[in-house]
Short mmCIF file of C-alpha atoms and ligand atoms in Angstrom, two decimals:
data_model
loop_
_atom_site.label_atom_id
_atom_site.label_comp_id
_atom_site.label_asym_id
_atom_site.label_seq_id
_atom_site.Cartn_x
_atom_site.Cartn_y
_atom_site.Cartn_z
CA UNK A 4 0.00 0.00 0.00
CA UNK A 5 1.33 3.24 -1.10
CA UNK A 6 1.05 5.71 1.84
CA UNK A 7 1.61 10.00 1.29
CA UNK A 8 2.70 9.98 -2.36
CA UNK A 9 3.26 12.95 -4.07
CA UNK A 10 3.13 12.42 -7.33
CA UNK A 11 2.38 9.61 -9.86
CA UNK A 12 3.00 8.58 -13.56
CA UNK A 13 0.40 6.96 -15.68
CA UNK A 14 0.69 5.65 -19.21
CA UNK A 15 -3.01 6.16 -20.98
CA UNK A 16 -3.52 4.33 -24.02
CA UNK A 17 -4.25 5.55 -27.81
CA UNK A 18 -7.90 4.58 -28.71
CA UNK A 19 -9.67 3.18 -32.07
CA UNK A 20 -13.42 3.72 -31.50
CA UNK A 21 -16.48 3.12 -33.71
CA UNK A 22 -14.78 0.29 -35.67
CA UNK A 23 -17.16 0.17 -38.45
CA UNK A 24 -20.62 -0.29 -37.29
CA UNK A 25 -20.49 0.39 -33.96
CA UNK A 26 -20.89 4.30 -33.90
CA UNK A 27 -20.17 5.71 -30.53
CA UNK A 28 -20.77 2.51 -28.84
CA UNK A 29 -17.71 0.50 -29.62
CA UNK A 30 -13.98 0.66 -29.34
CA UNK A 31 -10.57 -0.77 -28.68
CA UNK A 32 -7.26 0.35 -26.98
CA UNK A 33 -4.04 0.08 -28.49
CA UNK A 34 0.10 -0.30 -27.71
CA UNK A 35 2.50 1.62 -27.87
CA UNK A 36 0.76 5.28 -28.35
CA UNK A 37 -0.70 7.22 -25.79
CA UNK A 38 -0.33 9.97 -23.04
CA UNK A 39 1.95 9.46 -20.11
CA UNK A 40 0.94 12.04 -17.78
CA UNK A 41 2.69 12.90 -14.38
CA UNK A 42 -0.02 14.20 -11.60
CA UNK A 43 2.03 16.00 -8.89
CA UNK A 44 0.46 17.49 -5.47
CA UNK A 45 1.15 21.36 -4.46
CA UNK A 46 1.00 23.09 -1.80
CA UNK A 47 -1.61 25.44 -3.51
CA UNK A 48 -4.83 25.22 -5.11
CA UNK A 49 -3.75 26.17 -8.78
CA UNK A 50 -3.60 23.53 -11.76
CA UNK A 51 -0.27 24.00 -13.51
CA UNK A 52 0.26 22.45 -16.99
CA UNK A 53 2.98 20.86 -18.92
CA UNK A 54 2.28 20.19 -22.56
CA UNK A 55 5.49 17.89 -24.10
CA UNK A 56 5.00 16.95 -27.98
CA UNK A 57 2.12 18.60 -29.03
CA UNK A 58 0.43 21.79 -28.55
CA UNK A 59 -2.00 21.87 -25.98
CA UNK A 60 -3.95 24.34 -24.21
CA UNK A 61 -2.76 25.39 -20.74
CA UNK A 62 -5.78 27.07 -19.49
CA UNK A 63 -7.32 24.55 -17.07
CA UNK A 64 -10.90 25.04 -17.99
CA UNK A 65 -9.61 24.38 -21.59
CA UNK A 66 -7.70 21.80 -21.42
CA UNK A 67 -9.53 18.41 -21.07
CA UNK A 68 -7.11 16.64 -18.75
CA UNK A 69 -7.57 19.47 -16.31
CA UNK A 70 -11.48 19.11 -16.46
CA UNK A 71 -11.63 15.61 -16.28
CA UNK A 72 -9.49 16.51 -12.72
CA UNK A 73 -11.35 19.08 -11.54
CA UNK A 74 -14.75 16.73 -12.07
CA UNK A 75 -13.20 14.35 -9.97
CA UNK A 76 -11.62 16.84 -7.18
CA UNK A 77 -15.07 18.32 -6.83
CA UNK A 78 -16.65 15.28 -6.20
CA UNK A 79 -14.41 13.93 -3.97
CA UNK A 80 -13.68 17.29 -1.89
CA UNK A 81 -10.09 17.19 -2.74
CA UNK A 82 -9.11 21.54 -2.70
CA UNK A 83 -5.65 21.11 -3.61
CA UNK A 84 -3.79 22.25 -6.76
CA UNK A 85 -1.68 19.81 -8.84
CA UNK A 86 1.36 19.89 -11.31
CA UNK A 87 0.18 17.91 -14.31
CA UNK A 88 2.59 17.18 -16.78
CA UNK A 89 1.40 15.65 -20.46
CA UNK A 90 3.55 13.67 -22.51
CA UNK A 91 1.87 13.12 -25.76
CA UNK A 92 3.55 11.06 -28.37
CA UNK A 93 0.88 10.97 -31.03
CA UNK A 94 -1.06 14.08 -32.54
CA UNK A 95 -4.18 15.08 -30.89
CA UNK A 96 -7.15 15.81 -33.48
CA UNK A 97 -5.61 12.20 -35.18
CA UNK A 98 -8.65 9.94 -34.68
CA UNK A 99 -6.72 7.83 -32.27
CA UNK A 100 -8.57 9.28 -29.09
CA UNK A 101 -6.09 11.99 -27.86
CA UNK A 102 -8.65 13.58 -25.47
CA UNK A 103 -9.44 10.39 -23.85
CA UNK A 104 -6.05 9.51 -23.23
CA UNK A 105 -5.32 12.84 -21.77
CA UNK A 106 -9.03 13.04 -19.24
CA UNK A 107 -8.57 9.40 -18.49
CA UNK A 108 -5.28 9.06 -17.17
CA UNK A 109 -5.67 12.40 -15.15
CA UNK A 110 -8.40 11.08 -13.89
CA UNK A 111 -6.84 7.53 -13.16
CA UNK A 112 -3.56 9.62 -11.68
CA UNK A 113 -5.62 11.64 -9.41
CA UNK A 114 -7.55 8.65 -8.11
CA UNK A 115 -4.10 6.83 -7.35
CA UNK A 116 -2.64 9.96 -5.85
CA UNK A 117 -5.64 10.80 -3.63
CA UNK A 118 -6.43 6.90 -2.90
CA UNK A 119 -9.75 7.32 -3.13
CA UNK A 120 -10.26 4.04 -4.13
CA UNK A 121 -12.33 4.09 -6.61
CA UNK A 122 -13.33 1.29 -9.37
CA UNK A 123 -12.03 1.78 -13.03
CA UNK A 124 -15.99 1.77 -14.18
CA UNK A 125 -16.79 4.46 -11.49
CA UNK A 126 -13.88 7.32 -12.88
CA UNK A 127 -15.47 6.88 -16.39
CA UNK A 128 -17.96 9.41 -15.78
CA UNK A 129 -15.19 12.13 -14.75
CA UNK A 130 -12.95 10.80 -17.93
CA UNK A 131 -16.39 11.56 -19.74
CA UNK A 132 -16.51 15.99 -18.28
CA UNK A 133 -13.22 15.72 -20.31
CA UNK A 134 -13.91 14.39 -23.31
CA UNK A 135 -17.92 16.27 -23.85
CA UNK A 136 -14.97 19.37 -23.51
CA UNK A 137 -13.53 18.27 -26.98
CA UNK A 138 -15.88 16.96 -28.85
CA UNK A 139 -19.21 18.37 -27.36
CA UNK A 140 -20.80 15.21 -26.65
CA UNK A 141 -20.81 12.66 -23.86
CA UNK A 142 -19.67 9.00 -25.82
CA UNK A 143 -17.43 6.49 -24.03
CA UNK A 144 -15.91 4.36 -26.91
CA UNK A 145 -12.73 5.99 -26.42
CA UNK A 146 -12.79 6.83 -23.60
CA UNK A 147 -13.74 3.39 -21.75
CA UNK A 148 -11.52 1.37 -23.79
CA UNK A 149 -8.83 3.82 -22.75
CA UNK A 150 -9.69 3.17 -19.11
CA UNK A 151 -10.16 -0.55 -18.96
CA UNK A 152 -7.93 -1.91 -22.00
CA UNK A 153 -9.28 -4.63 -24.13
CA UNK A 154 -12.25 -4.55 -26.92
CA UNK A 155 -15.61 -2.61 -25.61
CA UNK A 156 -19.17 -2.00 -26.19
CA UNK A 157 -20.53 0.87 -24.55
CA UNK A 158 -24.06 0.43 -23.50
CA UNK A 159 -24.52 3.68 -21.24
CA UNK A 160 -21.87 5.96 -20.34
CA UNK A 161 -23.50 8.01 -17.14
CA UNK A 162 -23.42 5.52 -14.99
CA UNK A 163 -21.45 2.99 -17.14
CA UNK A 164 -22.67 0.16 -18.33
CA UNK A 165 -20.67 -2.03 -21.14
CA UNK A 166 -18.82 -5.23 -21.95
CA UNK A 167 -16.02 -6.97 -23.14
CA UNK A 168 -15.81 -8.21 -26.44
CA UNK A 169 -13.35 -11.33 -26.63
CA UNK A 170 -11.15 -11.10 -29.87
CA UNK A 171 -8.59 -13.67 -31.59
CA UNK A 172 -4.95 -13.68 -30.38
CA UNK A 173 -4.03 -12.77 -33.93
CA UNK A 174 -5.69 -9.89 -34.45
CA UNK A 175 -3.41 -7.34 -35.43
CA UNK A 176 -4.29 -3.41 -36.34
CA UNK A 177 -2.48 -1.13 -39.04
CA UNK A 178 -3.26 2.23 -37.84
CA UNK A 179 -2.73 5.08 -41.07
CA UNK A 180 -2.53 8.45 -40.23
CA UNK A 181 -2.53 10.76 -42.89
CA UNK A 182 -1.68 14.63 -41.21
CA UNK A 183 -4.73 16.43 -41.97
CA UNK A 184 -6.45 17.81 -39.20
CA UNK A 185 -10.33 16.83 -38.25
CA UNK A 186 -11.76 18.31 -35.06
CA UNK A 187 -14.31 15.84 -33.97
CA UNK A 188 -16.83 18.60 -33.00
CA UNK A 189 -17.01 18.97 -36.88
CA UNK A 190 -16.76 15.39 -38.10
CA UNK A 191 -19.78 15.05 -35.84
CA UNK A 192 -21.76 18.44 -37.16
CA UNK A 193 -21.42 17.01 -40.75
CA UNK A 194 -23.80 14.06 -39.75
CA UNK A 195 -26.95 13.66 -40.52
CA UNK A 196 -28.92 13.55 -37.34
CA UNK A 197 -31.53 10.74 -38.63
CA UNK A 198 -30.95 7.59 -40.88
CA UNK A 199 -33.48 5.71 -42.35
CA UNK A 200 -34.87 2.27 -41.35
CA UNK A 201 -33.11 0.54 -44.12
CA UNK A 202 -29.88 2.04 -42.78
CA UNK A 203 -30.81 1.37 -38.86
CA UNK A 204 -31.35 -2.51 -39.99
CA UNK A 205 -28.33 -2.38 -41.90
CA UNK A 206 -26.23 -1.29 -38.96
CA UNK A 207 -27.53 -3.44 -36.26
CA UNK A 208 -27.03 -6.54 -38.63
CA UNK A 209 -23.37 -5.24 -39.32
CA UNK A 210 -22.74 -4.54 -35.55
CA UNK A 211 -24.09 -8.01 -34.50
CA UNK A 212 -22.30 -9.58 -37.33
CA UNK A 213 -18.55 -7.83 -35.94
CA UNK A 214 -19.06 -8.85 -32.27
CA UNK A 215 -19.74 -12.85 -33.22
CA UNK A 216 -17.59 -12.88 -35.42
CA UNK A 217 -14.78 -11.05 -33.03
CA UNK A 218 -15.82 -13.89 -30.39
CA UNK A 219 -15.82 -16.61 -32.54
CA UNK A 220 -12.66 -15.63 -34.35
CA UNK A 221 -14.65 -16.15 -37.59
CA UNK A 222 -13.17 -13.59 -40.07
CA UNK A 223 -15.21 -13.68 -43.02
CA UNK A 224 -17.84 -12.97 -40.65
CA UNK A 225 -15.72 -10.01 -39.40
CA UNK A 226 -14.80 -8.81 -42.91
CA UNK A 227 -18.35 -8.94 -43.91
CA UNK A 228 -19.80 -6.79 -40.89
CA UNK A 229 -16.92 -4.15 -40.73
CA UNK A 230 -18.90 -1.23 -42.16
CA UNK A 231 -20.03 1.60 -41.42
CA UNK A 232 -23.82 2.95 -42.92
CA UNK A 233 -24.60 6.10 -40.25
CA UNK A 234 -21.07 8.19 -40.23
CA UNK A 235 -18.27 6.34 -42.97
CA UNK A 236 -20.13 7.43 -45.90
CA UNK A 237 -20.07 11.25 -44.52
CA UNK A 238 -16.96 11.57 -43.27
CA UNK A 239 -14.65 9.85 -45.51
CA UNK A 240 -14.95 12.96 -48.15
CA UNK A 241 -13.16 14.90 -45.09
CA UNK A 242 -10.05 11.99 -45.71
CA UNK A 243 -8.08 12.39 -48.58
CA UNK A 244 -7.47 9.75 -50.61
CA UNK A 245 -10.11 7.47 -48.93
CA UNK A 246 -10.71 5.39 -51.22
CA UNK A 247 -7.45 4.67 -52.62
CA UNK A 248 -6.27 4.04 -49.23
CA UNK A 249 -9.13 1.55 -48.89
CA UNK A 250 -8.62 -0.67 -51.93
CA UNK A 251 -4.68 -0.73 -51.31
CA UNK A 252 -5.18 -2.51 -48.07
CA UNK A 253 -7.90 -4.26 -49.27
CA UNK A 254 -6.15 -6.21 -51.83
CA UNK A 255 -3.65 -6.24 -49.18
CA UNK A 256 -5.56 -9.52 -47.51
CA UNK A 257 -7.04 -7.14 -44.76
CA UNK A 258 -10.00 -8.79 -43.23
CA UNK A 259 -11.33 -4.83 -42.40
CA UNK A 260 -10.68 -1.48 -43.07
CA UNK A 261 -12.65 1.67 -41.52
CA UNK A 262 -11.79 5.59 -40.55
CA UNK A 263 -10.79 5.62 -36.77
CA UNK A 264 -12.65 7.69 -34.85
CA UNK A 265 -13.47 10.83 -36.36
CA UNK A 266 -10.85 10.58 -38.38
CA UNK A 267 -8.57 11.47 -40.15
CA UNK A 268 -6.78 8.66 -38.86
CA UNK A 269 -7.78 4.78 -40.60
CA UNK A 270 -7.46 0.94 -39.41
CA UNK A 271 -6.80 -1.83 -40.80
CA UNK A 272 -7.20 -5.63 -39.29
CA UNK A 273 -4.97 -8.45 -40.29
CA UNK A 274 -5.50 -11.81 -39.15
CA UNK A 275 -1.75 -12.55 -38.81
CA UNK A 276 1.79 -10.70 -38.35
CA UNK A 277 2.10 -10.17 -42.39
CA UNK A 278 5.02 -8.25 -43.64
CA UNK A 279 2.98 -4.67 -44.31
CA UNK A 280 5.77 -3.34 -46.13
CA UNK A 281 4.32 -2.86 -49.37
CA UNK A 282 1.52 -1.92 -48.51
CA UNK A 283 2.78 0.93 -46.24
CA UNK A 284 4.77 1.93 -49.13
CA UNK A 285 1.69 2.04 -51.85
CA UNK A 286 -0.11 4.13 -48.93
CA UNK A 287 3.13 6.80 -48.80
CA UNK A 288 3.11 6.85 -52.68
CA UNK A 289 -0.44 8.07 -52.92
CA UNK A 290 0.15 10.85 -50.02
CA UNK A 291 3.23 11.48 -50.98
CA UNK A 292 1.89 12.67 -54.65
CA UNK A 293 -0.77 14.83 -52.74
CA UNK A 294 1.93 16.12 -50.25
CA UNK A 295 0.78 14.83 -47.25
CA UNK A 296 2.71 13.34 -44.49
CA UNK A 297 1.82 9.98 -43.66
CA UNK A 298 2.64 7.67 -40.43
CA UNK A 299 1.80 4.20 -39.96
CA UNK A 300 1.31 2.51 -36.49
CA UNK A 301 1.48 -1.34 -36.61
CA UNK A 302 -0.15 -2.91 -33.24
CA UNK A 303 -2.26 -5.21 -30.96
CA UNK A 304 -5.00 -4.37 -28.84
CA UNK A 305 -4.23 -3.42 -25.93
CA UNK A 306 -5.75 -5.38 -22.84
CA UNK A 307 -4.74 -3.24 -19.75
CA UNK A 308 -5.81 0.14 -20.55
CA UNK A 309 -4.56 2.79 -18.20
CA UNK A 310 -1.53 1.57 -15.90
CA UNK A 311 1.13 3.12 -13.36
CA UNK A 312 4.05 3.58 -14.60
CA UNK A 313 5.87 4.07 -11.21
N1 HSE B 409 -17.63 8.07 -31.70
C1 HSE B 409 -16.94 9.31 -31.83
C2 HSE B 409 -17.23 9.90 -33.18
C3 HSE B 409 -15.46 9.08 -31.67
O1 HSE B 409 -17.12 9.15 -34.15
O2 HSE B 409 -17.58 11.07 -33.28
C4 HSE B 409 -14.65 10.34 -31.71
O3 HSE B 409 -14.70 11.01 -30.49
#
């Protein structure tokens, strides 16, 4: 038992949510990207932040880190001030979940810090004050895969309610991330705010069709459910080279391909540790001809979700 710490490092994983049909209901975590974010006590009761490899905004009621904190100091009584630190090594506005990573694992550090002692589930809601801050709206499926690893479906956010979906061992994720930026606010104000029955049908049957065939490890099953009716077709016009990028991979043998998030990021699942050589390189040649920069992230899904660090 840790007694009178003063400060503590978390690392707070990347995020892919949506995955096809399951708009802002379904996501996954991911390695080797993310936030690590030191929470540090003072002696005061101002919020002092660090931003390391990325721009972010240091005003605490602008920063979503710093809301997410504040949500949680409130309702635990806790007056104090706190350094926070933010090491970012991915681009926030990428798709990939940035403002999760950065509201969850304050969130996570302060409930360490302050043993408060409360359950992963039960800080979701805090995580949540952060993230409505960026994108204006109160969805968990990056924000609860962030906080409890693995593969989730989001049922209800305030209080949360959800599950773990059980994937195969080799599922492995090609993350593209062409460097265009997408705020989520507008990926989401582009929507259409009804679909039609045909479409509603249409997604629940793809939806179903990705979670048995996730649990079963049945990829055809997976291949043939990963779309997206109610946001892909919108949104992808906001992604350059789309389509391109689509039928590379494709014809690559990948048994999925979808826009992560609100974009502009995109995934890809293969069903084994492939050499993705070529097709990274086909992918740089098209951006490359438009002049965009393009970065590839190969990984697994990650099954911890937020962790101390030290
Ligand atoms: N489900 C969200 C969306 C994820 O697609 O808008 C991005 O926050």
């Amino acid at each position: 038992m840790r007694k009178n710490i003063n400060s503590v490092k978390v690392f707070s994983p990347a995020s892919v949510a949506n995955v096809g049909p399951g708009f802002d209901i379904l996501g996954f975590a991911i390695n080797n990207i993310g936030d690590t974010i030191t929470l540090t006590k003072r002696n005061d009761e101002s919020y002092v932040m660090e931003a390391i490899g990325a721009e972010l905004p240091l005003n605490p009621e602008q920063n979503v880190a710093t809301v997410a904190l504040k949500s949680f100091c409130m309702h635990v009584g806790h007056k104090g001030g706190f350094d926070i630190k933010i090491e970012k090594n991915f681009t926030p506005g990428s798709g990939l979940g940035s403002s999760a990573s950065s509201a969850v694992g304050a969130v996570y550090a302060a409930n360490e810090l302050l043993e408060s002692g409360f359950s992963r589930e039960e800080l979701i809601t805090f995580a949540l004050d952060g993230e409505a801050l960026a994108s204006g709206n109160r969805h968990g499926d990056n924000v609860v895969p962030c906080m409890l690893g693995g593969f989730v479906g989001v049922k209800n956010c305030d209080p949360y309610e959800g599950f773990q979906v059980s994937f195969p061992d080799d599922l492995n994720v090609l993350i593209v991330f062409p460097d265009v930026p997408i705020k989520t606010s507008e990926a989401r104000a582009i929507l259409p705010q009804t679909v039609t029955l045909k479409d509603g049908i249409k997604q629940a049957a793809n939806m179903a069709g990705l979670i048995k065939g996730l649990m079963d490890g049945d990829y055809s099953l997976i291949k043939a459910s990963l779309q997206d009716v109610f946001a892909q077709p919108h949104r992808k016009k906001m992604i350059p080279q789309y389509d391109r990028v689509e039928d590379i991979i494709m014809k690559n043998g990948a048994i999925g391909f979808n826009i992560s998030g609100s974009g502009p990021a995109m995934f890809a699942f293969f069903n084994k540790n492939q050499g993705l050589t070529e097709v990274k390189r086909q992918i740089e040649s098209v951006y490359n001809a438009e002049q965009i920069h393009v970065q590839f992230l190969e990984s697994t899904i990650n099954k911890n979700g937020v962790t101390v660090v030290q």
